[in-house]
Short mmCIF file of N, CA and C in Angstrom, two decimals:
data_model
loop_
_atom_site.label_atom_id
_atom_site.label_comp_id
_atom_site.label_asym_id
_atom_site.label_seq_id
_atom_site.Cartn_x
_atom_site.Cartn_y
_atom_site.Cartn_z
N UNK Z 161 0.83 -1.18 0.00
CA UNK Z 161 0.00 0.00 0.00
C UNK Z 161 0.88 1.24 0.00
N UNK Z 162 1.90 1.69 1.18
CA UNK Z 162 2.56 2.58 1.28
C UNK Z 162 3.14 2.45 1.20
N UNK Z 163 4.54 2.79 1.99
CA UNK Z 163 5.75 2.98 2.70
C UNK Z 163 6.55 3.70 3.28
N UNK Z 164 5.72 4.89 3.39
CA UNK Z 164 5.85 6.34 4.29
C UNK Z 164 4.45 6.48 4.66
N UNK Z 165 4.66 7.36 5.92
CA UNK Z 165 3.70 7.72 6.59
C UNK Z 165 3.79 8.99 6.94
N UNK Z 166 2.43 9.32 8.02
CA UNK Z 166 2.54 11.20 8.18
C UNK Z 166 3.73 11.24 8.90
N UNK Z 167 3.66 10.87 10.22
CA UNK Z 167 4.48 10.99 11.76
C UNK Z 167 4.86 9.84 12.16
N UNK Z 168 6.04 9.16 12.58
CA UNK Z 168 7.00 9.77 11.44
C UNK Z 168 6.87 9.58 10.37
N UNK Z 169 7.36 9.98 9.28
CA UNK Z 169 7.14 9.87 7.83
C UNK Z 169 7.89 8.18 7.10
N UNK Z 170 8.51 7.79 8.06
CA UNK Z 170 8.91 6.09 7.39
C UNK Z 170 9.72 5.32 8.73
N UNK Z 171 9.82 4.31 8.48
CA UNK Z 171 10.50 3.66 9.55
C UNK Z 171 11.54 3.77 9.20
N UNK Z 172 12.93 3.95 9.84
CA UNK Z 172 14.20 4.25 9.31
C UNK Z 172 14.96 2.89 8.96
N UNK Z 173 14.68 2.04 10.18
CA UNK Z 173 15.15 0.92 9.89
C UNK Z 173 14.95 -0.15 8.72
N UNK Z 174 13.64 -0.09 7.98
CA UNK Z 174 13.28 -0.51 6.94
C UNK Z 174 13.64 -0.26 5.72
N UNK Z 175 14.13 1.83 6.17
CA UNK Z 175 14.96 2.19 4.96
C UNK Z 175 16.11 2.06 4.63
N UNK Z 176 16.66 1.72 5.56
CA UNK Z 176 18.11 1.48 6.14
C UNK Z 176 18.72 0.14 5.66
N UNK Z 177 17.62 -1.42 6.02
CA UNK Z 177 17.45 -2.52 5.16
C UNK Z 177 17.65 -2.11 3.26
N UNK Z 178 16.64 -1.93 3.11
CA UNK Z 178 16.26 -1.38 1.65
C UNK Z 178 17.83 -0.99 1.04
N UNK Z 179 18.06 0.24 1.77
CA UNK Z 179 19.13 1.04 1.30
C UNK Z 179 20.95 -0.20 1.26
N UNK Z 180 20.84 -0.97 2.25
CA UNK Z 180 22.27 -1.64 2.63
C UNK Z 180 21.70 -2.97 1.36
N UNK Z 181 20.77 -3.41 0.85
CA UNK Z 181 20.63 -4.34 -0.39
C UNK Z 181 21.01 -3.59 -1.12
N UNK Z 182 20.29 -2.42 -1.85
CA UNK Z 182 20.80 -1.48 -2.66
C UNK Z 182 21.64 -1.51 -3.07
N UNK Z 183 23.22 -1.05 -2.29
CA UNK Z 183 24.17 -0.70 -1.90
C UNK Z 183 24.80 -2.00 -2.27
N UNK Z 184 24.34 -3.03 -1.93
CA UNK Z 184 25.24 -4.70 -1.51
C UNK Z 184 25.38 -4.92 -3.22
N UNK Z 185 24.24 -4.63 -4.12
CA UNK Z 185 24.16 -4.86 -5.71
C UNK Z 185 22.76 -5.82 -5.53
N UNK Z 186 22.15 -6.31 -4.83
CA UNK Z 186 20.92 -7.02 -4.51
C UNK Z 186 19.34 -6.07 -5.52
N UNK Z 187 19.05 -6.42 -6.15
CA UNK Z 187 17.77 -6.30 -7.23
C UNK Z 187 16.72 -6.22 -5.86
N UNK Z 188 16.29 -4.67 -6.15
CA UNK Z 188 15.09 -4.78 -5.21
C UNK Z 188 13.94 -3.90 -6.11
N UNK Z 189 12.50 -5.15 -5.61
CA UNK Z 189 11.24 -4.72 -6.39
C UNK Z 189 10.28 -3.94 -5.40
N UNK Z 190 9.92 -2.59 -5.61
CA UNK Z 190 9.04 -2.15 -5.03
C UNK Z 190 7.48 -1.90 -5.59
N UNK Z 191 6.16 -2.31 -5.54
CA UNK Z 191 5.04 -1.91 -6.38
C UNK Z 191 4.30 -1.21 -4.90
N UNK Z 192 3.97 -0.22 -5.26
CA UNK Z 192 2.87 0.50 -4.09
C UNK Z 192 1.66 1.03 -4.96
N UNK Z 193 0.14 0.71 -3.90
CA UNK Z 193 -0.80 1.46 -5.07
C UNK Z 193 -0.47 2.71 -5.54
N UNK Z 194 -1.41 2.44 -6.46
CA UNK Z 194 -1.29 4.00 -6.83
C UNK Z 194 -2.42 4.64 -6.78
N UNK Z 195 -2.83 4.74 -5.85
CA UNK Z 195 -3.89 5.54 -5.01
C UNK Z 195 -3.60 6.92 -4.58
N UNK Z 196 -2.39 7.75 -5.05
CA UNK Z 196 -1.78 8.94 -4.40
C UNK Z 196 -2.73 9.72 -4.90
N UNK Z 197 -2.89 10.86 -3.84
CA UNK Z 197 -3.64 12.13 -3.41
C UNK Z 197 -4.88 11.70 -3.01
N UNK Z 198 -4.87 10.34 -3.02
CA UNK Z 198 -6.05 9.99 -2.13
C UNK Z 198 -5.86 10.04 -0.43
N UNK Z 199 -7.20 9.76 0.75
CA UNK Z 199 -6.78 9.38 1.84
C UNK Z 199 -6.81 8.32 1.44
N UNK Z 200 -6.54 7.41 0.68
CA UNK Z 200 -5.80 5.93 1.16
C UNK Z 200 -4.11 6.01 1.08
N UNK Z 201 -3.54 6.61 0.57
CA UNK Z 201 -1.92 6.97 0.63
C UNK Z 201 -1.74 8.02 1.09
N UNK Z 202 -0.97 7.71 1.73
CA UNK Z 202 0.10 8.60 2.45
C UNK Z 202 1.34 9.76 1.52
N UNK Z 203 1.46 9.40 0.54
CA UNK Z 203 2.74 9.75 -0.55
C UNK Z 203 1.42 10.43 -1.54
N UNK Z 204 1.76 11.51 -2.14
CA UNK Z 204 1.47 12.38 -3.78
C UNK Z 204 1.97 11.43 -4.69
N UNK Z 205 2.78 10.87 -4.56
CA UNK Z 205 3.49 10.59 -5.82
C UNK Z 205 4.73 9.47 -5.56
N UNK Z 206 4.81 8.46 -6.55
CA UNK Z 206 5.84 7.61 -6.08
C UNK Z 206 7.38 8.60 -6.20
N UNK Z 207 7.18 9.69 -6.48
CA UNK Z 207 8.52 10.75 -6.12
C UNK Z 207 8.91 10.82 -4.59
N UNK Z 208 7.91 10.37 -3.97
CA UNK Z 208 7.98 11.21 -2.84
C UNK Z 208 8.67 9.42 -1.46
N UNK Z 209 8.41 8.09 -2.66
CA UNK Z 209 9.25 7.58 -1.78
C UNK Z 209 10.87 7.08 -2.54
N UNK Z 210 10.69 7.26 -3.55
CA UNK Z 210 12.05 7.86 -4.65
C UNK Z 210 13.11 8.66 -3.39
N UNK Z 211 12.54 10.09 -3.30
CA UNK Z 211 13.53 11.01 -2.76
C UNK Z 211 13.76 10.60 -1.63
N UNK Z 212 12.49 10.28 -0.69
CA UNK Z 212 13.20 9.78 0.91
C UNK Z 212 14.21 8.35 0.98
N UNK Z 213 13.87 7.37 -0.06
CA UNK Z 213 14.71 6.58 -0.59
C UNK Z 213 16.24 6.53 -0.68
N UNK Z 214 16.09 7.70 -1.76
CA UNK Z 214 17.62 8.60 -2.52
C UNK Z 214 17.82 8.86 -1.28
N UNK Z 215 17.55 9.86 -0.28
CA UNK Z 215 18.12 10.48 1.02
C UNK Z 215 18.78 9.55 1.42
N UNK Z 216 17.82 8.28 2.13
CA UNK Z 216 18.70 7.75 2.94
C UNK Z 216 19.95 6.48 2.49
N UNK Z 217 20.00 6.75 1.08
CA UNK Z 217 20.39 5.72 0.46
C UNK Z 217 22.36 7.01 0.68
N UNK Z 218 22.12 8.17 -0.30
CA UNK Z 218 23.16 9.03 0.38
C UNK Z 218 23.49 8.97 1.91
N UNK Z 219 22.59 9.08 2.88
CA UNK Z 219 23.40 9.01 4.26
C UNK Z 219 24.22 7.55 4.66
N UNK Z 220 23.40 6.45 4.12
CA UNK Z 220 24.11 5.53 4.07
C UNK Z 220 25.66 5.33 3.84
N UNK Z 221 25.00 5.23 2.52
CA UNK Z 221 26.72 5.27 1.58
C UNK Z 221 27.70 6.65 2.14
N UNK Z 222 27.39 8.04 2.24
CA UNK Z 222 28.22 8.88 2.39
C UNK Z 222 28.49 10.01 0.57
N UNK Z 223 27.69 8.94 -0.33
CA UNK Z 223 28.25 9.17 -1.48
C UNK Z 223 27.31 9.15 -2.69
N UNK Z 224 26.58 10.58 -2.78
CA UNK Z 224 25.23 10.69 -3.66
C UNK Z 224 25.74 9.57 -5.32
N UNK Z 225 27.20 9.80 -5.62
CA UNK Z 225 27.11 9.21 -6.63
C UNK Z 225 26.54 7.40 -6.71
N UNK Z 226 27.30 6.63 -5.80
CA UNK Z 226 27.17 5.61 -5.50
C UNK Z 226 25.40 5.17 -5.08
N UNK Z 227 25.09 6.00 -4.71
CA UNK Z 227 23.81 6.42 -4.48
C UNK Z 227 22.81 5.90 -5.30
N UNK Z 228 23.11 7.03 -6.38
CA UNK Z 228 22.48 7.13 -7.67
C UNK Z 228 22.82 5.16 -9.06
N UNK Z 229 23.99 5.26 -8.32
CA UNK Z 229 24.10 4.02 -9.24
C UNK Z 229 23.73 3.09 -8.15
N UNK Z 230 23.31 2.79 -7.32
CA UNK Z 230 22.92 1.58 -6.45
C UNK Z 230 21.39 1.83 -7.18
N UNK Z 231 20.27 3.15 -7.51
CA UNK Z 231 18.73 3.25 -7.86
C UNK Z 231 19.33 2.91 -9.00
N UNK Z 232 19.80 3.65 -9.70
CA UNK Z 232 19.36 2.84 -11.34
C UNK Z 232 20.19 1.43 -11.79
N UNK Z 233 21.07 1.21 -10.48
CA UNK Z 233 21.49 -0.20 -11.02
C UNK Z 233 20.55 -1.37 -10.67
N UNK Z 234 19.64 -1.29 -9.50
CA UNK Z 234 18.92 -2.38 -8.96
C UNK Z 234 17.88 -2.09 -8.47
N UNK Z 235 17.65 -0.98 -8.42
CA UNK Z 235 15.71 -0.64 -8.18
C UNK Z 235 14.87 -0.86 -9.02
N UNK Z 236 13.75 -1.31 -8.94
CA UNK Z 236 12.11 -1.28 -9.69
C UNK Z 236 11.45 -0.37 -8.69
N UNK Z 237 10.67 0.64 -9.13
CA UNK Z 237 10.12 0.92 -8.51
C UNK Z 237 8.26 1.59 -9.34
N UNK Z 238 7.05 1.12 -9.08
CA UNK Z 238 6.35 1.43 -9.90
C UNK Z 238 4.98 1.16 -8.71
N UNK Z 239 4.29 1.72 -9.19
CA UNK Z 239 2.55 1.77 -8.83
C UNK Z 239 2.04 0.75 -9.25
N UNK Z 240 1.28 0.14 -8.25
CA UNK Z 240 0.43 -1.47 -8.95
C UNK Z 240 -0.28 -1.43 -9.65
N UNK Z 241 -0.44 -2.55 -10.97
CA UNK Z 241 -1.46 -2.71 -11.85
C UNK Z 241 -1.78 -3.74 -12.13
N UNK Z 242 -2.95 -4.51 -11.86
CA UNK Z 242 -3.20 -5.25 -12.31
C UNK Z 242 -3.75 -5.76 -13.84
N UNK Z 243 -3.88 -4.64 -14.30
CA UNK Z 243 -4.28 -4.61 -15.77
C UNK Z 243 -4.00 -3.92 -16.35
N UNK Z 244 -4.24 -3.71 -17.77
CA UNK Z 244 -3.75 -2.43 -18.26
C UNK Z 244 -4.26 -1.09 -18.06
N UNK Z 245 -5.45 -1.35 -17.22
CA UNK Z 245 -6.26 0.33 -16.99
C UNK Z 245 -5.80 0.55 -15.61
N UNK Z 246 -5.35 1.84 -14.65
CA UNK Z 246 -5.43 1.95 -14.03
C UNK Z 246 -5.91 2.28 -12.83
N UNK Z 247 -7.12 2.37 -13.31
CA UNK Z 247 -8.31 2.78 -12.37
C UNK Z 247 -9.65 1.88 -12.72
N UNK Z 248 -10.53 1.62 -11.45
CA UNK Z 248 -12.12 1.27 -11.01
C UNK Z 248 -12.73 1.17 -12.31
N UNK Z 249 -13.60 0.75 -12.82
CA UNK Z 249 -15.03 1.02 -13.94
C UNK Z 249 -15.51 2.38 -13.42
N UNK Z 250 -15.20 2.91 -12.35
CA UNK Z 250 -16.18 4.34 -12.21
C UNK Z 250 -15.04 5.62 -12.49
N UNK Z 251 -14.17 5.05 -12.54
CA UNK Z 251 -12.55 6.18 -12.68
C UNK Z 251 -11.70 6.12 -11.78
N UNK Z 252 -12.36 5.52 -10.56
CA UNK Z 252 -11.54 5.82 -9.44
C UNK Z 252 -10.51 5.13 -9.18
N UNK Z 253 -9.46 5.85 -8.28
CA UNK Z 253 -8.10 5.24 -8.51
C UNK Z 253 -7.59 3.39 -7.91
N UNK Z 254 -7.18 2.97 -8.32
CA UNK Z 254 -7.36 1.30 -7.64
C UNK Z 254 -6.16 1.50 -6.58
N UNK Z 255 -6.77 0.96 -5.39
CA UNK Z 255 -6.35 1.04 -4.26
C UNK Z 255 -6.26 -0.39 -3.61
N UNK Z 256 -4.97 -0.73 -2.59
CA UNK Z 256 -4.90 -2.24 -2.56
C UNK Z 256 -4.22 -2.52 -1.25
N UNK Z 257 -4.84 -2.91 -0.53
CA UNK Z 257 -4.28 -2.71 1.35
C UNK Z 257 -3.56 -3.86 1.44
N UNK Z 258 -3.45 -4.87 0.96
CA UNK Z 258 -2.97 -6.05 1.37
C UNK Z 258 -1.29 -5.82 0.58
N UNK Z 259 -0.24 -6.51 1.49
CA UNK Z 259 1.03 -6.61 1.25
C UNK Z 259 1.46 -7.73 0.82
N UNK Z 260 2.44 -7.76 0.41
CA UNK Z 260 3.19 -8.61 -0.17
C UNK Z 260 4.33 -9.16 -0.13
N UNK Z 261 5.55 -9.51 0.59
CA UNK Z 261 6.78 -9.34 0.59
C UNK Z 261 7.47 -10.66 0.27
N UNK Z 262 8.69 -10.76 -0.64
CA UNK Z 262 9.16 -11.91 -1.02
C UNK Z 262 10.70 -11.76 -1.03
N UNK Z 263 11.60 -12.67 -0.60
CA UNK Z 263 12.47 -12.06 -0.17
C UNK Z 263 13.40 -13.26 -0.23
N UNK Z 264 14.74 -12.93 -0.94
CA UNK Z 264 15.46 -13.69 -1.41
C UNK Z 264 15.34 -14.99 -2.00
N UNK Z 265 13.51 -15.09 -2.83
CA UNK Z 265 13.30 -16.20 -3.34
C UNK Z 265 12.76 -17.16 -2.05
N UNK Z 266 13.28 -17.31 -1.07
CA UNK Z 266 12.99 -17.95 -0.02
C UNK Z 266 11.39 -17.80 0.69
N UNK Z 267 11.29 -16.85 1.66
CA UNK Z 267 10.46 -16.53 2.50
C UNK Z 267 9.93 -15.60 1.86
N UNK Z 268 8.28 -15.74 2.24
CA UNK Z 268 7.87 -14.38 1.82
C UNK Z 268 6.59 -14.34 2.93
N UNK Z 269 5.73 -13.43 2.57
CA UNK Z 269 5.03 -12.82 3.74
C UNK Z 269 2.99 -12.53 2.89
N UNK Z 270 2.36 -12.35 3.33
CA UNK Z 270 0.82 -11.90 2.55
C UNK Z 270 0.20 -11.64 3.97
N UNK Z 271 0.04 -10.54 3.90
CA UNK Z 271 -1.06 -9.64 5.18
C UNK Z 271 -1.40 -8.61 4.72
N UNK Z 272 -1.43 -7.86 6.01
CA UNK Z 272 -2.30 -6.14 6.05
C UNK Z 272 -1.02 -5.52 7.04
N UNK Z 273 -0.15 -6.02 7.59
CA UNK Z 273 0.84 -5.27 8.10
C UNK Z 273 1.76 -4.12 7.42
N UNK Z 274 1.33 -3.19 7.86
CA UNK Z 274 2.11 -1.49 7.27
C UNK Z 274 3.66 -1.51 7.30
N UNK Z 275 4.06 -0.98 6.41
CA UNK Z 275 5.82 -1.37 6.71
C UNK Z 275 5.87 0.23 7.05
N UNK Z 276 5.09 1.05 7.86
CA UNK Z 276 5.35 2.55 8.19
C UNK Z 276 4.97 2.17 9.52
N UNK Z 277 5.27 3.50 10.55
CA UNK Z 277 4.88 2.90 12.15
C UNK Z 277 3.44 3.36 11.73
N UNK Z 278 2.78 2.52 12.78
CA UNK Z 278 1.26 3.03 12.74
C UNK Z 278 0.61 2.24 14.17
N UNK Z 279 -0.76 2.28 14.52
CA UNK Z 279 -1.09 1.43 15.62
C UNK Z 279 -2.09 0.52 15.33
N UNK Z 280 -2.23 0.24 14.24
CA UNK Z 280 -2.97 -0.27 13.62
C UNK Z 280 -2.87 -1.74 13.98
N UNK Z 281 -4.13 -2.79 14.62
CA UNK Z 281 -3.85 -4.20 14.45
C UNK Z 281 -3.87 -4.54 13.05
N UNK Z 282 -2.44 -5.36 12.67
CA UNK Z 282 -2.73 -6.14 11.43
C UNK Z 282 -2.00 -7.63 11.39
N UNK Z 283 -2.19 -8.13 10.56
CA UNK Z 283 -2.04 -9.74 10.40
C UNK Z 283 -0.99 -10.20 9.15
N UNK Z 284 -0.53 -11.01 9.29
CA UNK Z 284 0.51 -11.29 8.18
C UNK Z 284 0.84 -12.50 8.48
N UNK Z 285 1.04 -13.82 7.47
CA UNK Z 285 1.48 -14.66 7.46
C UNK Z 285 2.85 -15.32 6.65
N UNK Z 286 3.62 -16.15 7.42
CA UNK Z 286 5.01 -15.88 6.37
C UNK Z 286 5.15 -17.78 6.07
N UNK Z 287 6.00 -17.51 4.85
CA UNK Z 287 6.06 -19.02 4.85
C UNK Z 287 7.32 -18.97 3.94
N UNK Z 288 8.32 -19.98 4.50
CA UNK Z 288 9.60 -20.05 4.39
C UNK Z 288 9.30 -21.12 3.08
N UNK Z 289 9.57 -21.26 2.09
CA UNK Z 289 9.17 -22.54 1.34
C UNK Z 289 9.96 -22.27 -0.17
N UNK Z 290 10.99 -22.38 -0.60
CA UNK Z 290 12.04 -21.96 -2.02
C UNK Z 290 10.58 -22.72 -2.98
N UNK Z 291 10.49 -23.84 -2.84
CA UNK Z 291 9.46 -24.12 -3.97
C UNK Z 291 8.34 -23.08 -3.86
N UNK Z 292 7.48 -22.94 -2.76
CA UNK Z 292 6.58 -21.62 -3.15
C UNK Z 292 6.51 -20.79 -3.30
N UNK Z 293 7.69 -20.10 -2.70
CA UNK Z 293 8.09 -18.65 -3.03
C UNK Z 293 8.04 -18.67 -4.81
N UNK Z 294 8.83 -19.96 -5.50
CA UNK Z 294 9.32 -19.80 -7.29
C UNK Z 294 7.57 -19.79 -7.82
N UNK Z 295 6.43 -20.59 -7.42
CA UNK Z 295 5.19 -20.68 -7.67
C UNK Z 295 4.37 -19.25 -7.49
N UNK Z 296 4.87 -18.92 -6.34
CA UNK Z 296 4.36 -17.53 -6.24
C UNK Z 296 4.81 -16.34 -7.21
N UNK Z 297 6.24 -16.51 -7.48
CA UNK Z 297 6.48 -15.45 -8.60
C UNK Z 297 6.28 -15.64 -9.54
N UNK Z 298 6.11 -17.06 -10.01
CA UNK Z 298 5.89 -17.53 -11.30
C UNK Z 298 4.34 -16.85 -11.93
N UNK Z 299 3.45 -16.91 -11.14
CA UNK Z 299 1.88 -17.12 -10.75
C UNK Z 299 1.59 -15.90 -10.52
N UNK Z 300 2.04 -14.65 -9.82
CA UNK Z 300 1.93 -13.67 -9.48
C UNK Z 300 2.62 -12.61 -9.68
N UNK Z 301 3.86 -12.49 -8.51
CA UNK Z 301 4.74 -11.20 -9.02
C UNK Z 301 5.23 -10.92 -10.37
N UNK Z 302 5.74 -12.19 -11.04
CA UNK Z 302 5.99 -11.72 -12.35
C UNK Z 302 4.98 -11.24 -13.52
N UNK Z 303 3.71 -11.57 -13.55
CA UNK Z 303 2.79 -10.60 -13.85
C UNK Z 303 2.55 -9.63 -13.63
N UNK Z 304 2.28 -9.67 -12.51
CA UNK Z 304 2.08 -8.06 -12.12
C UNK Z 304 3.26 -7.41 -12.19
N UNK Z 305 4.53 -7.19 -12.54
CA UNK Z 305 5.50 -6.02 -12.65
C UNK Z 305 5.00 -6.26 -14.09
N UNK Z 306 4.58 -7.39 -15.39
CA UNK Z 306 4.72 -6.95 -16.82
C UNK Z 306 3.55 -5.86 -16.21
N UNK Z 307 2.83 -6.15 -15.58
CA UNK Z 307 1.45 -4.86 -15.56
C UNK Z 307 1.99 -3.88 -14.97
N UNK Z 308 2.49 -3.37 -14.04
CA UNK Z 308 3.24 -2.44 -12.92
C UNK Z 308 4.55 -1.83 -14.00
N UNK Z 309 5.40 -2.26 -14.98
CA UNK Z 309 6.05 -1.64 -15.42
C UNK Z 309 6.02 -0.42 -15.93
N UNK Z 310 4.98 -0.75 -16.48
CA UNK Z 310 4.31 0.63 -17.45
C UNK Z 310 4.36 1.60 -16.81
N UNK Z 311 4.31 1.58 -15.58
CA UNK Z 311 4.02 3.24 -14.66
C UNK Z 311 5.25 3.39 -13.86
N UNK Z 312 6.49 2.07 -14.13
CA UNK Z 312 7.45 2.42 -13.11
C UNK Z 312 8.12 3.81 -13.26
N UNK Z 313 8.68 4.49 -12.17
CA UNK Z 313 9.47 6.00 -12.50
C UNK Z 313 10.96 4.81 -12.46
N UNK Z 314 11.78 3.68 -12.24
CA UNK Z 314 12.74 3.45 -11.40
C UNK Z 314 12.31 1.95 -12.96
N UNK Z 315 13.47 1.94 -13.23
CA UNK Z 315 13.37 0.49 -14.02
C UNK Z 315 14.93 -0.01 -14.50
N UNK Z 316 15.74 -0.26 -13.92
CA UNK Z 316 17.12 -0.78 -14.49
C UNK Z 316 17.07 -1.19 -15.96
N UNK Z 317 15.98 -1.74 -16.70
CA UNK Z 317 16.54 -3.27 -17.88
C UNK Z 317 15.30 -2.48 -18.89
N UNK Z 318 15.95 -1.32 -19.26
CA UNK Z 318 15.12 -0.92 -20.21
C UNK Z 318 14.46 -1.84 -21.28
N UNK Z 319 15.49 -2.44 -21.88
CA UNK Z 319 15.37 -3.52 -23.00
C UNK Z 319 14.31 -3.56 -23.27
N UNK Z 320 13.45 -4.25 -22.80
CA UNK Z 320 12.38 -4.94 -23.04
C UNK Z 320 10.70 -3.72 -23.48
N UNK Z 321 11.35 -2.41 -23.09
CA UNK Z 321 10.56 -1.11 -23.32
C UNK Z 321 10.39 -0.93 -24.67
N UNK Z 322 9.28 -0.44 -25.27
CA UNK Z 322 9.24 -0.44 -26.53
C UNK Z 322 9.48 1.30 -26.93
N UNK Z 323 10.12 1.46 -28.00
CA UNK Z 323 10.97 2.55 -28.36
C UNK Z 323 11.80 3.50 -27.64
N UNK Z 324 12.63 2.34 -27.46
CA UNK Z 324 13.77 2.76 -26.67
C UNK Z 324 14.57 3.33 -27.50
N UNK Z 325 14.83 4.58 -27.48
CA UNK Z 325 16.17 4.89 -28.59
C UNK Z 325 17.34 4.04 -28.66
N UNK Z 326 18.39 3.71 -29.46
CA UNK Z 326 19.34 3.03 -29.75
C UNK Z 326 20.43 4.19 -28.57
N UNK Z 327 21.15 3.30 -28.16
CA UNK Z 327 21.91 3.45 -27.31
C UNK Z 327 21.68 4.36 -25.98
N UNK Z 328 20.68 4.79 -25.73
CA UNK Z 328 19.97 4.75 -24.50
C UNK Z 328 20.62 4.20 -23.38
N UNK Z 329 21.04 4.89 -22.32
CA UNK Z 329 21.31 4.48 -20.93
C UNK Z 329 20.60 4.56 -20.00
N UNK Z 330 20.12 3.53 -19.42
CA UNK Z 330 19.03 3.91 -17.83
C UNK Z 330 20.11 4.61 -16.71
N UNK Z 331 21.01 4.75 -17.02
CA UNK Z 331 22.05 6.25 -15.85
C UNK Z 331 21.66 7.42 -16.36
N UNK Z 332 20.84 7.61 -17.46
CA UNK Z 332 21.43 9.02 -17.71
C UNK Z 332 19.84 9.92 -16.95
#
């Protein structure tokens, strides 16, 4: 759903995770609705977890350049889609509370637990399983990023984009 919040605005430690994969060369996928300027998100705009991202990805490292090549060497980052339209039959924006997390192929996670502080009771179940985790991406995540690409701001592997100019760099 999110990944910033009002007060505080993100958990540091989560960004801190995020940021030290980054950094390590580790491929990390982010999809958040895209429900922005609604009250169901917290964020305007997937800019807005881009920059707090970028921030703490610089305090990390020490080194905006390294920074910058840890996002465009191994980030995805895009608004969920499940289809090619992005919004309701009535216009309205598609909004999606339930999480997702999958994580080194191994373990992964499916609840309502916020990765922002909040006080919210929520539920999440995890299941350690290499064969289901590959069923689950097979079946799921990898669909949904061909659908989620389209709106990513953050995409390493242009390639596969259609009219990509010839010699095109995702650094620049």
């Amino acid at each position: 759903q999110d990944l910033l919040a009002q007060c505080p605005r993100y958990d540091a430690r989560l960004f801190r995770v995020i940021a030290d994969q980054l950094l390590r060369g580790v491929d990390v996928r982010i999809v958040t609705t895209g429900a922005f300027g609604t009250s169901y998100a917290n964020m305007e705009s997937l800019y807005d977890l881009s920059t707090v991202l970028f921030d703490v990805l610089v305090q990390v490292s020490g080194d905006p350049e390294r920074a910058r090549d840890a996002v465009c060497s191994n980030l995805q980052l895009a608004s969920l889609l499940i289809c090619p339209v992005a919004t309701w039959p009535d216009g309205a924006g598609f909004a999606n509370h339930s999480k997702f997390i999958l994580v080194d192929d191994q373990v992964f996670t499916v609840g309502s637990n916020n990765l922002y502080p909040s006080n919210l009771q929520e539920f999440d179940f995890f299941v350690d399983d290499p064969d289901a985790a590959r069923q689950v991406r097979d079946a799921y995540l990898d669909p949904q990023w061909e659908w989620s690409r389209a709106d990513a701001i953050v995409d390493p592997d242009p390639k596969d984009w259609p009219d990509v100019p010839k010699g095109w760099d995702a650094r620049s």
